[in-house]
XYZ file of C-alpha atoms in Angstrom:
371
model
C 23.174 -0.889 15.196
C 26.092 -0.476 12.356
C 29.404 1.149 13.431
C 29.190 3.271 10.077
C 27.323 3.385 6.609
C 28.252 0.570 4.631
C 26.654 1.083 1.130
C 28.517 1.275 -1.956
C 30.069 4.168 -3.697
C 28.467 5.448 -6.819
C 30.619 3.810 -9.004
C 29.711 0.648 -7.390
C 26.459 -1.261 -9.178
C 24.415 -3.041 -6.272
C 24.999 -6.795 -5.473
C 22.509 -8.444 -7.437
C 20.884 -11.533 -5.703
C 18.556 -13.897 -6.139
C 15.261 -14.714 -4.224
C 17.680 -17.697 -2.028
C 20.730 -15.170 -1.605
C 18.099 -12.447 -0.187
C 16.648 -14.736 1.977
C 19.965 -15.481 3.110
C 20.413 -12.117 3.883
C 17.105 -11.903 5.986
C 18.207 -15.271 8.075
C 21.360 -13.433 9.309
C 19.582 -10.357 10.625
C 16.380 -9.282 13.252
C 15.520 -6.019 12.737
C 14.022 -4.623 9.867
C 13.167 -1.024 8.147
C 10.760 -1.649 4.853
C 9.767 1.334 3.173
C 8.777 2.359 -0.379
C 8.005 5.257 -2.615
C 5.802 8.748 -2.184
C 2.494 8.323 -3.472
C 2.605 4.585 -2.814
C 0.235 2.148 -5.013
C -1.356 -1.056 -4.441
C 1.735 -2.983 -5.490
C 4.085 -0.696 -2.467
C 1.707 -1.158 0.029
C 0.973 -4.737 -0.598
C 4.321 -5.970 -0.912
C 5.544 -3.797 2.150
C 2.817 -5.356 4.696
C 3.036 -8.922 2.934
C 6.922 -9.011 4.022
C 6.659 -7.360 7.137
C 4.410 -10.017 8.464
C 5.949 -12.560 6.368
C 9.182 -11.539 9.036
C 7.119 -11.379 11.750
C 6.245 -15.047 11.098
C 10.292 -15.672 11.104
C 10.438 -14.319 14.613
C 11.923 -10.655 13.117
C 11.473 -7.214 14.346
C 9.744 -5.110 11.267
C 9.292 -1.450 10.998
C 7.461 0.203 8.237
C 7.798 3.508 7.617
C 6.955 5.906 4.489
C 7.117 9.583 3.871
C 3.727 9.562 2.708
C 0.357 8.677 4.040
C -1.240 5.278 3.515
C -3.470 5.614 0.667
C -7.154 5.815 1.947
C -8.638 3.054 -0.625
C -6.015 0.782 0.446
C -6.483 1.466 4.419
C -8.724 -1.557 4.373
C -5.781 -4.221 3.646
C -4.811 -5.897 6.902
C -2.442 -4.472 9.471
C -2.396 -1.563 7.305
C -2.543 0.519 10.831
C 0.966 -0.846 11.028
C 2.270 0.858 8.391
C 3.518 4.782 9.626
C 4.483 7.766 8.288
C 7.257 9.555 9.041
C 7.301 12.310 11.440
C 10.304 15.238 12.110
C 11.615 14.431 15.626
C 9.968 11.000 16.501
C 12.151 9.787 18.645
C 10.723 5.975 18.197
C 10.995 6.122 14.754
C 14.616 7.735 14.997
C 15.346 4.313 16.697
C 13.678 2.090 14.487
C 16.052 4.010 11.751
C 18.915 3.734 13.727
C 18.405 -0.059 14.898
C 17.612 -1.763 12.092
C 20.058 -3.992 10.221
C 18.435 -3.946 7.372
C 16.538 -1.757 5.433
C 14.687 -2.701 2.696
C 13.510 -0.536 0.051
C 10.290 -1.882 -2.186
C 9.033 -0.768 -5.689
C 11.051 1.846 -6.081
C 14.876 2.421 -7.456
C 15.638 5.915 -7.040
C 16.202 7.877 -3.887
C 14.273 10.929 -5.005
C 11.302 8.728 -4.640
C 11.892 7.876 -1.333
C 11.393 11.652 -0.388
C 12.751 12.636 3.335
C 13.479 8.976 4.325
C 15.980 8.527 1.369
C 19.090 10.490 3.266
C 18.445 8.339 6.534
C 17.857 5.299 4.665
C 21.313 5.921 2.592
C 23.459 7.510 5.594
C 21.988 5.508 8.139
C 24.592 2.944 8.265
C 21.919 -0.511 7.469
C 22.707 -2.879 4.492
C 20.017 -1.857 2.167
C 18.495 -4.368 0.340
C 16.326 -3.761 -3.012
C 13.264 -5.693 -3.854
C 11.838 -4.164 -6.894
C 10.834 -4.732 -10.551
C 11.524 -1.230 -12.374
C 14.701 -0.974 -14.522
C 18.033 0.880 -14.029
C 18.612 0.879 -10.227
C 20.845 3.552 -9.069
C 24.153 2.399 -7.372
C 23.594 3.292 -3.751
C 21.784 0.037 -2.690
C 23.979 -2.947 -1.267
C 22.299 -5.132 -2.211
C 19.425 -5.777 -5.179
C 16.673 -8.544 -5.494
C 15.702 -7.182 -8.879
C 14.154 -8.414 -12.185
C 12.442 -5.928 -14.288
C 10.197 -9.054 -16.341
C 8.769 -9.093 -13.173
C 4.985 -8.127 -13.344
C 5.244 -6.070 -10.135
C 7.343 -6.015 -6.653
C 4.639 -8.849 -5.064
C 5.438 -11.487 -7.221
C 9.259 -10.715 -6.192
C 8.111 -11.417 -2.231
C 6.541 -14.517 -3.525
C 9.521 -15.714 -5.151
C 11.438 -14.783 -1.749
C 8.504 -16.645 0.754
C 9.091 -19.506 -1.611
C 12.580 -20.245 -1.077
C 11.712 -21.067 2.839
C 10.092 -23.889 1.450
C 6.985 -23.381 4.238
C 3.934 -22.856 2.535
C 1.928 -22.729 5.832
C 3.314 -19.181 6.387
C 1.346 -17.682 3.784
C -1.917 -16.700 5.952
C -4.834 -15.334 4.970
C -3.502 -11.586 5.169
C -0.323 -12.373 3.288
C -2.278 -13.662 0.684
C -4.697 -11.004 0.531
C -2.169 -8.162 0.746
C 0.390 -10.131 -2.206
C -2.886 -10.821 -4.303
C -3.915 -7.303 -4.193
C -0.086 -5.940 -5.052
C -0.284 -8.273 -7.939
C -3.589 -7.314 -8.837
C -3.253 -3.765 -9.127
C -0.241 -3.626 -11.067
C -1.046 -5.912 -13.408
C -4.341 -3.469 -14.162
C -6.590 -6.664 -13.079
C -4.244 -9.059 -15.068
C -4.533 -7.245 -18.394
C -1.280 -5.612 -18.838
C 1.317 -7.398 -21.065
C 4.075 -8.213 -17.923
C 1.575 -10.859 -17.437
C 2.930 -14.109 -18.138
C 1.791 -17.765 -17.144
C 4.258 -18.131 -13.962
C 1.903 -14.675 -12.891
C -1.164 -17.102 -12.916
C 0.268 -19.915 -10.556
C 2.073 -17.218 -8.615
C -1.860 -16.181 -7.943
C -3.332 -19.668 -8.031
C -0.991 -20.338 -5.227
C -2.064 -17.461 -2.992
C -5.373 -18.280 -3.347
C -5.057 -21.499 -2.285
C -2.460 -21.186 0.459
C -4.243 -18.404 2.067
C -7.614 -19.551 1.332
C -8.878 -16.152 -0.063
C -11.541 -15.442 -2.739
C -10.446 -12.286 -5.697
C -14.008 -10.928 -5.288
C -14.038 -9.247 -1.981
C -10.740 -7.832 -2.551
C -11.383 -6.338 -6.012
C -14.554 -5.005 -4.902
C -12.628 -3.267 -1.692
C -10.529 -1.703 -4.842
C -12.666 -0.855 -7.105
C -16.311 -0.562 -5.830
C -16.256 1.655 -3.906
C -14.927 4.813 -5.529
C -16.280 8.772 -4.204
C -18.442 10.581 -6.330
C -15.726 12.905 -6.823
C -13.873 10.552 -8.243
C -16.241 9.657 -10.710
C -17.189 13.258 -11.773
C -13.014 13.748 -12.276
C -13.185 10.965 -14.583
C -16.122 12.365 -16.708
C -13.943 15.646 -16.470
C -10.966 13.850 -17.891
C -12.468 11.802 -20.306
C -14.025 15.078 -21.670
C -10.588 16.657 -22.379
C -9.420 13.059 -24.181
C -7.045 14.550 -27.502
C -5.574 12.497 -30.151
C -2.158 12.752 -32.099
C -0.501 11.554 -34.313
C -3.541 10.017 -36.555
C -5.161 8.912 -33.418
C -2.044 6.514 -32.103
C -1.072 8.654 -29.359
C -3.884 9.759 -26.866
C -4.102 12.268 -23.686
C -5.787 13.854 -21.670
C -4.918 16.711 -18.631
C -6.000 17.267 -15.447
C -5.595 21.066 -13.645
C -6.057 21.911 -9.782
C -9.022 24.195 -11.989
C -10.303 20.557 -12.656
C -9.380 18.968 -9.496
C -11.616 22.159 -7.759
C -14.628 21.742 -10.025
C -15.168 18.218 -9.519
C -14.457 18.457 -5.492
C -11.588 16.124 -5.759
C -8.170 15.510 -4.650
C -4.694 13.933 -6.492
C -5.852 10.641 -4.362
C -9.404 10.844 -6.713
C -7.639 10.494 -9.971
C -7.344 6.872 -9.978
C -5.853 5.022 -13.241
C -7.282 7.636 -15.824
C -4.768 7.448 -18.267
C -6.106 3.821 -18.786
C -9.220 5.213 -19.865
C -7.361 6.973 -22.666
C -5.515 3.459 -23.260
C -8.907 2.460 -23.875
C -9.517 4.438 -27.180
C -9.489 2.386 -30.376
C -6.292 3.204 -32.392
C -4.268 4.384 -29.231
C -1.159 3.048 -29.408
C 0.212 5.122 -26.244
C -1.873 7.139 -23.756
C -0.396 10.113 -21.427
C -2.400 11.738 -18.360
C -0.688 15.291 -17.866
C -1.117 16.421 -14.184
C -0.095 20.058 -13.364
C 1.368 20.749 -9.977
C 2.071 24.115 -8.403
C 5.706 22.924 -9.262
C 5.957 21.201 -12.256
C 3.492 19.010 -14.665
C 3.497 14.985 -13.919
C 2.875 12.701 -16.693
C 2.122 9.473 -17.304
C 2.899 7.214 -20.100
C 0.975 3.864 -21.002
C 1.032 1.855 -23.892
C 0.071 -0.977 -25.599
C 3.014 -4.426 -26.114
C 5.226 -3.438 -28.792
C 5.003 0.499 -27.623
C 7.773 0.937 -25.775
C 7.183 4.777 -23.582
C 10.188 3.811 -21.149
C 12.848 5.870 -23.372
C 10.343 8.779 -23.577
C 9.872 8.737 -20.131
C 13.366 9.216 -19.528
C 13.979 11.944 -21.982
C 11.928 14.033 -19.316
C 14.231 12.463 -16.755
C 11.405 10.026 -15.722
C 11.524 5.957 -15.765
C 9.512 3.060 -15.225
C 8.625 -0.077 -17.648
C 8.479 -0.088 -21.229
C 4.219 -0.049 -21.288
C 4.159 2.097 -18.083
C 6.049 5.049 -16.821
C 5.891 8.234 -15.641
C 8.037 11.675 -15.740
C 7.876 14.749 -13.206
C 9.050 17.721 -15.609
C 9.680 20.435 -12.536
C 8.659 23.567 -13.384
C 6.873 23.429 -16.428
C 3.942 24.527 -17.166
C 0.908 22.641 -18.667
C 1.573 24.192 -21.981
C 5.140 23.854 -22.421
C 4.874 20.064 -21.235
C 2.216 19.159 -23.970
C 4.229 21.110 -26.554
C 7.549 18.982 -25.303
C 6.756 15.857 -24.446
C 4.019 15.203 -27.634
C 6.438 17.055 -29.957
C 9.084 14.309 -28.934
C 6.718 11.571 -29.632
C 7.982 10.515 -33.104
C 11.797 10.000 -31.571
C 10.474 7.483 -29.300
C 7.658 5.443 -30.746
C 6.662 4.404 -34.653
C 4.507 7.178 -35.510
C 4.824 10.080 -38.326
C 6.058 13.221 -37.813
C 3.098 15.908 -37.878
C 3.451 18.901 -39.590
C 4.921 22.370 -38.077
C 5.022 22.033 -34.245
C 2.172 24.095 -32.514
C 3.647 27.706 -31.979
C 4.025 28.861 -28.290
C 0.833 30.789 -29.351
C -1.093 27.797 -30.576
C 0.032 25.540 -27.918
C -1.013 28.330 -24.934
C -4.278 28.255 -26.886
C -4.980 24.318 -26.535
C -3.888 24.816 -22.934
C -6.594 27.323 -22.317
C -9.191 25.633 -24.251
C -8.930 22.815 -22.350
C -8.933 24.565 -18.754
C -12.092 26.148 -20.557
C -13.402 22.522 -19.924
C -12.713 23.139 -16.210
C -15.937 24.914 -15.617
């Protein structure tokens, strides 16, 4: 345990590393904290159990712990039991906090997405280390293994396993878990961040842990609940276009959520769906929360929805971001964020912007679709 909180000030940028300076850092310490964001994807989960028993391997003691549950379509990968979820008052957990050295922090660069762990991780008095691919880290980490050309956080571990120069560490599950992080953040390798060095990084899971892609896409993506299924005939209903068909969205209310029996965990990657439209340049999937309206942004190579993103005080990558816009309402976050589309991407401004009047109207029409 640390005598006292050692990471920087806010004026102070992280120390920015590469894959052998991280290791580095991992040879001179034991014990370990990984953790990533709230409403962790394929990519958070995959790189966090990939390094943990990656470490393992390397003799270290690993702790994984996130403020949100493990994902039920991803409880499948291995040693995903490992992985827990933070509880007020656990006293083992309060020293696995307070013991590690390090604590790493994966696919995510903001402490607001780190939800109750991000005081302990920041107070706690641990180097904090960053292993992540999204742009503009904030200042509090000590330490950053960070490249946002990366095409997601697991290609970053594989960069870091390499540099021990011992391929026989990468098992089975390491591959499987590192494959399926790559896999699902890539959208199946489709998504521009894709790049040549992507496909060897692959090739040489596959071949160092000896694992076949079919199994583990079909785990993913074959096996989806009917509720799922009727929320995306729901949302693909309520598809709109903009801006002569180059921007495309689509909404989804707890009204929807109810009708089709689902949950937030059913919604899947819908706003891909609206990616899919011919002409779309940029697709958005408007959630509303009893709190706020989520969105998300997609778009196609030379779209860039990063800067949009932010205007609502959101980030990500420049083809796929997202935005929390707390307490607003479904209407007034189509009427915002579409209204701002033209400052942001190469489309046309439209005529008059839809009155609060008109713009409560859409809104209505399209929890009309609810039913």
């Amino acid at each position: 345990m640390h005598d006292g909180p050692q990471h920087h000030s806010p004026q102070t940028p992280p120390h920015r590393m590469s894959a052998a300076a991280a290791h580095a850092l991992i040879d001179a310490h034991e014990h370990f904290l990984l953790t990533t964001h709230i409403s962790p994807d394929g990519d958070a989960i995959g790189s966090e159990l990939g390094l943990a028993r990656y470490l393992r391997h390397l003799g270290k003691s690993v702790t994984i712990l996130n403020d949100d549950d493990l994902p039920d379509h991803l409880a499948w990968l291995p040693e995903a039991g490992r992985i827990e979820t933070l509880v007020e008052g656990d006293v083992a957990q309060q020293k696995a906090l307070a013991e590690a050295e390090v604590a790493v922090v994966l696919d995510t660069n903001a402490a607001e997405r780190l939800g109750e762990l991000a005081e302990p991780v920041r107070q706690g008095g641990t180097e904090v280390l960053l292993i992540d691919h999204h742009t503009e880290p904030e200042d509090w980490f000590d330490h950053a293994f960070q490249r946002d050309t990366a095409a997601a956080t697991a290609e970053l571990i594989c960069e870091l396993i390499d540099e021990a120069g011992r391929p026989e560490l990468i098992d089975a599950q390491i591959a499987t878990t590192l494959y399926t992080g790559l896999m699902t953040d890539t959208g199946s390798f489709r998504y521009s961040s894709v790049t040549p060095q992507v496909h060897r990084t692959t090739a040489t899971l596959l071949e160092r842990g000896g694992i076949s892609p079919a199994p583990i896409h079909s785990a993913l993506y074959d096996n989806r609940s009917l509720a799922s299924l009727r929320l995306l005939g729901r949302a693909l209903e309520r598809i709109q276009l903009r801006y002569d068909g180059a921007v495309g969205y689509t909404s989804i209310t707890p009204e929807v959520l109810e009708a089709a029996g689902a949950g937030p965990e059913d919604k899947g990657d819908l706003v891909s769906h609206v990616m899919s439209v011919q002409g779309v340049r940029a697709a958005l999937l408007f959630t509303e929360t009893e709190g706020g309206t989520k969105v998300s942004f997609r778009s196609e190579d030379d779209t860039h929805v990063d800067g949009w993103a932010r205007r609502f005080d959101g980030g990500g990558h420049r083809n796929a971001s997202g935005a929390y816009l707390e307490g607003y309402s479904l209407e007034r976050a189509l009427r915002d964020v579409l209204g701002a589309a033209p400052q942001f991407i190469d489309v046309e401004e439209e005529g008059p912007a839809l009155s609060d009047e008109d713009t409560a109207r859409l809104a209505a029409a399209m929890k009309a679709q609810s039913g």
